[in-house]
Short mmCIF file of C-alpha atoms in Angstrom, two decimals:
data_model
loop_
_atom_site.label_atom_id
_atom_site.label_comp_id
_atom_site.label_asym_id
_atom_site.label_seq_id
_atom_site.Cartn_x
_atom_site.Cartn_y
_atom_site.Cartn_z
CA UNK A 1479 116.90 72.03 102.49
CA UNK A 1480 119.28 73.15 104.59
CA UNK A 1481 119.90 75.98 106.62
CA UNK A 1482 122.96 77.72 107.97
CA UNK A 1483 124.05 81.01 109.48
CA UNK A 1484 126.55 83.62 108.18
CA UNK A 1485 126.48 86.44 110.42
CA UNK A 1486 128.79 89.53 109.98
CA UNK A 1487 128.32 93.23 111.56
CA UNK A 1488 125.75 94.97 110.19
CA UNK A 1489 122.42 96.57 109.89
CA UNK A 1490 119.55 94.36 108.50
CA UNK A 1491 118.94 90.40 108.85
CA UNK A 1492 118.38 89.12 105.71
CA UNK A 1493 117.30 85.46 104.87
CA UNK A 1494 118.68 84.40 101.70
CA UNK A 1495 118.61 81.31 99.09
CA UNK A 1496 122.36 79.80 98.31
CA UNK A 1497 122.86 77.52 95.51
CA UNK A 1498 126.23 75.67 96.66
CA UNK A 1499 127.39 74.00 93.84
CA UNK A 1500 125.77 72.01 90.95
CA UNK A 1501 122.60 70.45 92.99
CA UNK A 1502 119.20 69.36 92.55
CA UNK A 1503 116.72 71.85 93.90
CA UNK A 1504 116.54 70.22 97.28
CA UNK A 1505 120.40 71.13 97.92
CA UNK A 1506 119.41 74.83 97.94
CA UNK A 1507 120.48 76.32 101.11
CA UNK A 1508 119.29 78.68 103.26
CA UNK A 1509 120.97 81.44 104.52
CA UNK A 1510 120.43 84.29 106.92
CA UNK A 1511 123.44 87.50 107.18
CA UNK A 1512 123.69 91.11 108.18
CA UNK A 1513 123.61 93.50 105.46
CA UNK A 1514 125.77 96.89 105.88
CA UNK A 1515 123.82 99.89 106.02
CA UNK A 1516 123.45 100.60 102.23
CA UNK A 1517 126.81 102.51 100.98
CA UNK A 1518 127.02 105.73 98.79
CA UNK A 1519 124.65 105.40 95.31
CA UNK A 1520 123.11 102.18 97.17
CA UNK A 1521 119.57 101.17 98.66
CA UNK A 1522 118.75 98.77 100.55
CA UNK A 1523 115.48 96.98 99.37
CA UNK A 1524 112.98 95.17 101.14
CA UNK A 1525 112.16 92.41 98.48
CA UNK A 1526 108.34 91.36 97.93
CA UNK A 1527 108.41 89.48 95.08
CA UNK A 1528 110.82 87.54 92.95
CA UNK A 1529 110.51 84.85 90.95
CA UNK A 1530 112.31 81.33 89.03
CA UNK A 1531 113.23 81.73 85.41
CA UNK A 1532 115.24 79.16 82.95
CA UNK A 1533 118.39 80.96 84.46
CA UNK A 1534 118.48 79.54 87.75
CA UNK A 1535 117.18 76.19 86.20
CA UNK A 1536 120.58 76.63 84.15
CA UNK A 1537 122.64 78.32 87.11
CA UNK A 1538 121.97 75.14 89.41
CA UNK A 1539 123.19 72.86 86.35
CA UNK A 1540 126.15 75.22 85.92
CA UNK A 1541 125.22 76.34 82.32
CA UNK A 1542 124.14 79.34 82.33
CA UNK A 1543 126.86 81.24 80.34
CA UNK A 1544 128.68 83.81 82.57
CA UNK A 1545 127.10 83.03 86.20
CA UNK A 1546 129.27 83.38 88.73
CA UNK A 1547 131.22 81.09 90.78
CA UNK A 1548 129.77 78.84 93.49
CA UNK A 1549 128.28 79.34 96.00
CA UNK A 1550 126.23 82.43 94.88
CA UNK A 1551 122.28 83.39 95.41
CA UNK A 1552 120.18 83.00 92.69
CA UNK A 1553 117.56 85.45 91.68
CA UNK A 1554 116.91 87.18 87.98
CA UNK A 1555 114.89 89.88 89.01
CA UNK A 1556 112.44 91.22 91.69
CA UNK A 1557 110.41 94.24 92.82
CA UNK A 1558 110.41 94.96 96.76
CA UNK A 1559 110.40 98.41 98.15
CA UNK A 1560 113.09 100.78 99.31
CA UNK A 1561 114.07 100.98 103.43
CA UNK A 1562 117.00 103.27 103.09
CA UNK A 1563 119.41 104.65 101.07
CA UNK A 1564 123.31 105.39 101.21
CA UNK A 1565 125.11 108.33 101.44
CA UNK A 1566 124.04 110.85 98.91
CA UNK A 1567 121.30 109.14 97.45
CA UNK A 1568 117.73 110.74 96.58
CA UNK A 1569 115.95 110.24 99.75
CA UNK A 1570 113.14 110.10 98.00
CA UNK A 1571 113.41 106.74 97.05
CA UNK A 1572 112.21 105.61 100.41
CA UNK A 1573 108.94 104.17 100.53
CA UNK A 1574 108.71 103.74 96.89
CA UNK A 1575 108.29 100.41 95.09
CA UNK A 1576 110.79 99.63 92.80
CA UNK A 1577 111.74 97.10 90.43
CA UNK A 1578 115.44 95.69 89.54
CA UNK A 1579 117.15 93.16 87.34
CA UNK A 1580 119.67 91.72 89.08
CA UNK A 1581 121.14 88.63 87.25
CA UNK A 1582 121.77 86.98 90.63
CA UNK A 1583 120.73 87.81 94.20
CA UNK A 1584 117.22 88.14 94.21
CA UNK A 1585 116.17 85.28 96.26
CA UNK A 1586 116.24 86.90 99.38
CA UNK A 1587 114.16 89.31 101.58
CA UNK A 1588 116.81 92.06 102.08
CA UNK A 1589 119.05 93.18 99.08
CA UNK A 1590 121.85 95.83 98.52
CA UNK A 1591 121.50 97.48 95.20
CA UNK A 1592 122.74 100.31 92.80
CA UNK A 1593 120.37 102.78 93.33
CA UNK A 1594 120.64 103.57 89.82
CA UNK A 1595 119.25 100.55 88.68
CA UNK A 1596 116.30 100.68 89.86
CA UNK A 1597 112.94 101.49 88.55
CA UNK A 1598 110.08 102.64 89.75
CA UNK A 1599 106.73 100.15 90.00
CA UNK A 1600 103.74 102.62 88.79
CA UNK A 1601 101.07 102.91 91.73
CA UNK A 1602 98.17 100.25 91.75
CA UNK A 1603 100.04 97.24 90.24
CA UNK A 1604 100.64 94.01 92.42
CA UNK A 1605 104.38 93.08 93.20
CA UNK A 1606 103.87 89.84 92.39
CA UNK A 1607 102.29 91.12 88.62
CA UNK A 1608 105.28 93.54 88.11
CA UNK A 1609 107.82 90.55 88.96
CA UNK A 1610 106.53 88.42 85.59
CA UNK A 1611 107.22 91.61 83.53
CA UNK A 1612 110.88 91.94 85.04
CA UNK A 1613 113.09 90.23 82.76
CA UNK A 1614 110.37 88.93 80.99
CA UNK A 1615 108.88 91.72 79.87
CA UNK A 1616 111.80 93.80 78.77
CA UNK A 1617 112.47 90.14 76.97
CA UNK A 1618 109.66 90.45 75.34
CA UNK A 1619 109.60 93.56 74.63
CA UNK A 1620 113.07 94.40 73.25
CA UNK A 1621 112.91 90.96 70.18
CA UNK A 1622 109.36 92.28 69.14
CA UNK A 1623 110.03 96.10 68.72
CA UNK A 1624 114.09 96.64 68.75
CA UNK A 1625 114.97 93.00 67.08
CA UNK A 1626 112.67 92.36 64.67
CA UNK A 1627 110.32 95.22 64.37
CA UNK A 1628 106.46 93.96 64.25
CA UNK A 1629 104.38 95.68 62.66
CA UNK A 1630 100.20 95.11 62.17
CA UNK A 1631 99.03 92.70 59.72
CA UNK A 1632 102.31 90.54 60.46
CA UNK A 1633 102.71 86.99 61.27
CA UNK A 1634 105.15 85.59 63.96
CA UNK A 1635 105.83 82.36 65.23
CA UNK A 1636 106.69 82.22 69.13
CA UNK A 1637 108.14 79.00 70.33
CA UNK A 1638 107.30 78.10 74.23
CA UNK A 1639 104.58 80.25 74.04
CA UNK A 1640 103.25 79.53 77.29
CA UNK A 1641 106.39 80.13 79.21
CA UNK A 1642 107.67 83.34 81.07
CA UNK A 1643 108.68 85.06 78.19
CA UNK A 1644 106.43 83.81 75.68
CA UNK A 1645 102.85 84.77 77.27
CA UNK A 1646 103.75 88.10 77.05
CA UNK A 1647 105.54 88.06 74.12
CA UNK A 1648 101.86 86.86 72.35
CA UNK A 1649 100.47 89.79 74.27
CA UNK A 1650 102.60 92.64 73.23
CA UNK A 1651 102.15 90.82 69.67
CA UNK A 1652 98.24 90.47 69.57
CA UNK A 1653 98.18 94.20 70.99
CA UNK A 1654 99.69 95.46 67.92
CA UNK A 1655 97.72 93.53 65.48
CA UNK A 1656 100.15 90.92 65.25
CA UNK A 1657 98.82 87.14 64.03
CA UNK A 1658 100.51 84.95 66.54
CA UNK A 1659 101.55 81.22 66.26
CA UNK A 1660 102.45 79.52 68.97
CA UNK A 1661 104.15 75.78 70.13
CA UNK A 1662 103.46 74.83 73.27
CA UNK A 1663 102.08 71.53 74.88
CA UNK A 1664 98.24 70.90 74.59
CA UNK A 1665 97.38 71.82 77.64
CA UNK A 1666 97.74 75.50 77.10
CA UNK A 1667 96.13 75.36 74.07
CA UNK A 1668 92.75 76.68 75.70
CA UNK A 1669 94.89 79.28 76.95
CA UNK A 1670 96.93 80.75 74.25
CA UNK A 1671 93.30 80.64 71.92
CA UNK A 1672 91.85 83.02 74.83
CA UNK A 1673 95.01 85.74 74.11
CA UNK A 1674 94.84 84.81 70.34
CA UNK A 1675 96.87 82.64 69.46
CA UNK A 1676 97.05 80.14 66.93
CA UNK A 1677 98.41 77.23 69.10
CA UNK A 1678 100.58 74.08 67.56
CA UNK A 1679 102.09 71.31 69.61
CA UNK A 1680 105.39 71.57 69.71
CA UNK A 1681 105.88 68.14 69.81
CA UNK A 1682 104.05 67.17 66.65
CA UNK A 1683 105.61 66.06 63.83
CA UNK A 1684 104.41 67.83 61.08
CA UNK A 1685 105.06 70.91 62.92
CA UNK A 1686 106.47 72.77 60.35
CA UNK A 1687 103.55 71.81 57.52
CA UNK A 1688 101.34 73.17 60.34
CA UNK A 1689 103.09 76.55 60.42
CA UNK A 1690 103.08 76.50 56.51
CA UNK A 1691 99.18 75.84 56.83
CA UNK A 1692 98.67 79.35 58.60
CA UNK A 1693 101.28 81.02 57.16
CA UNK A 1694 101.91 80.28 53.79
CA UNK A 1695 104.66 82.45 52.57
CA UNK A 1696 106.53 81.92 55.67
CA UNK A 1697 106.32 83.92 59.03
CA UNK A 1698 107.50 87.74 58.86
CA UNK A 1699 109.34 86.85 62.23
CA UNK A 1700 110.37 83.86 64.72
CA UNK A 1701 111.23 83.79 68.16
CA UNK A 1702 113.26 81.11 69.22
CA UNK A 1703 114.24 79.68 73.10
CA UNK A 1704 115.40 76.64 72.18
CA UNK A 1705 118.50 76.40 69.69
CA UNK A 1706 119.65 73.42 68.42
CA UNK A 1707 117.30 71.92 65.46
CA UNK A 1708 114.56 74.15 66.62
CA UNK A 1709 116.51 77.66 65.69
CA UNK A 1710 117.19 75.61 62.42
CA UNK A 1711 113.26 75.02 61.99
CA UNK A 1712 112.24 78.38 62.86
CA UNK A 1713 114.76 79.75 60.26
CA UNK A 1714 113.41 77.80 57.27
CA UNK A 1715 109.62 78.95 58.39
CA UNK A 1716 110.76 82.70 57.84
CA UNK A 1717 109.50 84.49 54.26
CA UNK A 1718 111.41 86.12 52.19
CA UNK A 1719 112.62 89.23 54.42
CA UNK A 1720 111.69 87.50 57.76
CA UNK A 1721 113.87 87.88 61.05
CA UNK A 1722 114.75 85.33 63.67
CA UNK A 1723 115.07 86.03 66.93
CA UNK A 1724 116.98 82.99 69.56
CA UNK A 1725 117.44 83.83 72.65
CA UNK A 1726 118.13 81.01 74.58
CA UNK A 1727 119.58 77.37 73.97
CA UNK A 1728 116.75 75.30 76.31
CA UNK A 1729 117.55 72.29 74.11
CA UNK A 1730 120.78 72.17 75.59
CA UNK A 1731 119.96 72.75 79.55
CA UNK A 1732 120.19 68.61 80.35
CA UNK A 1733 123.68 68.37 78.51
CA UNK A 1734 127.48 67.53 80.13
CA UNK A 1735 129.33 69.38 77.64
CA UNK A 1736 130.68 73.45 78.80
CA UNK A 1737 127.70 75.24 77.83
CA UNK A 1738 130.03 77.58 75.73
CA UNK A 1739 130.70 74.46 73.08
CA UNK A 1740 126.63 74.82 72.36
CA UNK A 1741 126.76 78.52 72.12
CA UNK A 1742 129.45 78.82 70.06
CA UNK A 1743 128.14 77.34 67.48
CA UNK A 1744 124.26 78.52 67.73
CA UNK A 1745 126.28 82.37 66.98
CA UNK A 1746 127.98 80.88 63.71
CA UNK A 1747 124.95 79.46 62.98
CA UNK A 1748 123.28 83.31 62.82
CA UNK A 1749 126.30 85.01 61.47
CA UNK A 1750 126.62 82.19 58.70
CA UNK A 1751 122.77 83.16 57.67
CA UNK A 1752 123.37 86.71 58.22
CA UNK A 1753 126.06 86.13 55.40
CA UNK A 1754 123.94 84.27 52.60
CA UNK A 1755 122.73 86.35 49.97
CA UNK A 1756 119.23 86.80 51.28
CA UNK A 1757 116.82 89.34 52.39
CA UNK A 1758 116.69 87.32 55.96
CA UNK A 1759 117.77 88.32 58.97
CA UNK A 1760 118.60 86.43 62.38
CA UNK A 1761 120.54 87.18 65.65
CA UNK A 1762 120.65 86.33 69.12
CA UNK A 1763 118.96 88.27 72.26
CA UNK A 1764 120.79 89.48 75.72
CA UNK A 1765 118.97 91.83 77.64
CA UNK A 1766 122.64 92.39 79.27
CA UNK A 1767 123.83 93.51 75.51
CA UNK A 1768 125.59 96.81 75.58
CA UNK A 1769 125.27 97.11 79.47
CA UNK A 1770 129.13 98.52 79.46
CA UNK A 1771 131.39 98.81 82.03
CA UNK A 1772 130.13 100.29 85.46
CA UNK A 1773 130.01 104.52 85.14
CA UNK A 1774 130.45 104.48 81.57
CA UNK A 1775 128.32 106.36 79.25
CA UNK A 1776 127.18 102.99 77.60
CA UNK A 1777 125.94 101.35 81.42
CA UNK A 1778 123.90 105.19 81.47
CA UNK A 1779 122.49 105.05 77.66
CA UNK A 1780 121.82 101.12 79.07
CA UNK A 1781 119.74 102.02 81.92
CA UNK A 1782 118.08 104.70 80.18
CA UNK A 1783 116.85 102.05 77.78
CA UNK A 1784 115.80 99.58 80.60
CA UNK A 1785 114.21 102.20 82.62
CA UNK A 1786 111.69 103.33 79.23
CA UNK A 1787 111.18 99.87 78.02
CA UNK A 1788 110.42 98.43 81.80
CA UNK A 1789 108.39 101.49 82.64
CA UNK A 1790 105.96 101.32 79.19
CA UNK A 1791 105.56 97.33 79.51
CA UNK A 1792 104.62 97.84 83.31
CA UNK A 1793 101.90 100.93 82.21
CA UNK A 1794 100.73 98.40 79.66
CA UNK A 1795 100.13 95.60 82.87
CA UNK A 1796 98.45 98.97 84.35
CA UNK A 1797 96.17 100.15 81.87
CA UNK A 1798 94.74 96.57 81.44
CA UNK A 1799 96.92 95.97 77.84
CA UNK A 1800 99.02 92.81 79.51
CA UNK A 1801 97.37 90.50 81.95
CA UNK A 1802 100.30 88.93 84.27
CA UNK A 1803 100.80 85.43 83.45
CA UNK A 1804 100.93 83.60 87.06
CA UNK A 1805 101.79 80.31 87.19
CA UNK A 1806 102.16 79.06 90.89
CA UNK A 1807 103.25 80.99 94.40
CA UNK A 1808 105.78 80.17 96.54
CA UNK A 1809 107.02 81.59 100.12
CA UNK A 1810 110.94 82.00 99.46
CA UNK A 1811 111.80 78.96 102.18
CA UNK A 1812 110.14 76.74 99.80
CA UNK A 1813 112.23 77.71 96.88
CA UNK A 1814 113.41 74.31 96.16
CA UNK A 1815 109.91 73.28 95.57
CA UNK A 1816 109.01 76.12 93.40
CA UNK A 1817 111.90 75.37 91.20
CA UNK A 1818 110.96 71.86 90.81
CA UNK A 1819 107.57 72.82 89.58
CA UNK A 1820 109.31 75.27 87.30
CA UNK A 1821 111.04 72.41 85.61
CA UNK A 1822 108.44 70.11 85.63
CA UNK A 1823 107.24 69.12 82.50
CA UNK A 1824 103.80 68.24 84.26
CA UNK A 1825 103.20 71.68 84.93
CA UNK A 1826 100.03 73.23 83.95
CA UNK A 1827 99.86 76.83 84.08
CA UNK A 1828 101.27 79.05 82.03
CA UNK A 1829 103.90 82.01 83.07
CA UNK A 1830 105.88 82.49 85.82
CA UNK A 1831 106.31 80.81 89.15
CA UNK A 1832 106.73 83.76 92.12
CA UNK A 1833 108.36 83.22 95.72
CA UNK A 1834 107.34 85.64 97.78
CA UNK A 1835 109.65 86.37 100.91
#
């Protein structure tokens, strides 16, 4: 890893993560600045917890659709408490913990945010437990209930169901009386049975004579990260007036072509579907869908939304409903290594892997 210094006048010293340019995890560098004293409708946010998620895994590869230019620091979410706030700004904020999605710029342990955007972290719960249910949780939550609308007595089929998203996509599931299958590699089996889960390698075969096994007339929903054939597969396993949800094109981190060329393609897939004289429905996720432009009335109705859906998945980690799905801890400086284990196909336990500045 390597480490350089960017200093400009400011306020705080903050250490942050760079990703330079397309580079294996080791080329991460490390970066410390002076942050400006937070600016009107800002706060400035000591960060506790953050975390790696398929985006950065993407971001590094350049293919993540939409990141921004390089150099840039990468970081989907985090939870950290508030130091100060700019001019104007509800001073009350201070002292509170608070959780964000950010996109990028997380991997740090000082960030500059829109106060707006940030939510509070209900009283008792661990940072690093309220970082899994960041992105992942309002993932999670958002396909079951506002996608394709669970309800008890349903079956669903959850693809990489030992990953971020995925553990707690079983768990909001199985909470609402929801009969979960799940792929994943055998060695969180044992794991997904204890939230239960019907778990199916997703390497086997006959994976789809499986599914048909414990689901006969198809699944009433599907939740797909992968793309490609998979999103294919996990249409045809749908019943009669079943819903797919894909949300991600995994299948196609590893490839050279521009990312959009495998996008494109996995969004005619859904609208041609959408079109065929069936009772079926599919579409793809983005948690950034409908965000709007900054100070419009859709970016308010969008953080409204956020702010409800974040806050009830958090009281659910609370109240003992979700159990945070902890994979491995990291200290930020070794973010290179908690990004390999993230991608490492050795890995064996399920959820998310934190850094912790």
């Amino acid at each position: 890893m390597t480490e350089l210094n960017a200093t400009t006048e400011g306020t705080t010293t903050a250490t942050e993560m760079v990703l330079p340019g397309k580079v294996a995890p080791s080329g991460l560098q490390r970066v410390r600045r002076e942050l400006p004293a937070p600016a009107a409708g800002q706060a400035l946010v000591r960060v506790e917890s953050t975390a790696v998620s398929f985006a950065e895994s993407a971001m590094r590869r350049g293919r993540y659709y939409g990141q921004p230019a390089f150099p840039f620091v990468p970081g989907y979410d985090l939870v950290g408490v508030v130091e100060a706030v700019g001019p104007g700004t509800d001073r009350t904020l201070i002292g509170r913990r608070v959780a964000a999605l950010t996109k990028t710029g997380g991997w740090a342990t000082a960030v500059l945010l829109t106060a707006a955007d940030l939510v509070e972290v209900p009283d008792g719960i661990d940072p690093d437990e309220a970082e899994t249910l960041i992105v992942n949780g309002l993932t999670a939550y958002q396909m079951l209930y506002g996608k394709a609308k669970v309800q008890a007595g349903q079956t669903v089929l959850v693809t990489g169901a030992a990953g971020g998203v995925g553990s707690i996509l079983v768990q909001l599931a199985r909470n609402a009386g929801v009969h979960v299958i799940g792929t994943a590699s055998p060695r969180h089996h044992e794991a997904l049975r204890a939230l239960g889960v019907e778990p199916i390698d997703y390497r086997d075969p006959d994976l789809a004579a499986r599914v048909r096994a414990l689901a006969p007339d198809g699944v009433d929903a599907a939740f797909d990260h992968l793309g490609g054939a998979s999103v294919t597969l996990s249409y045809r396993l749908l019943n009669r007036t079943g819903t797919l949800v894909s949300y991600s094109i995994a299948a196609a981190l590893d490839g050279t072509r521009p990312v959009l060329l495998d996008f494109l393609p996995l969004l005619a897939k859904l609208a041609f579907w959408n079109h065929l004289p069936t009772r079926r429905h599919a579409s793809f996720y983005d948690i950034w869908a409908g965000a709007g432009k900054p100070d419009s009335a859709k970016r308010e109705a969008f953080r409204a939304r956020t702010r409800t859906d974040l806050t009830h998945v958090l009281n659910l980690l609370r109240d003992g409903v979700l159990t945070a799905q902890i994979a491995a801890r990291f200290p930020l400086a070794e973010a290179a290594a908690a990004l390999e284990l993230a991608e490492s196909s050795t890995r064996t336990a399920p959820g998310k892997v934190i850094l912790t500045p």
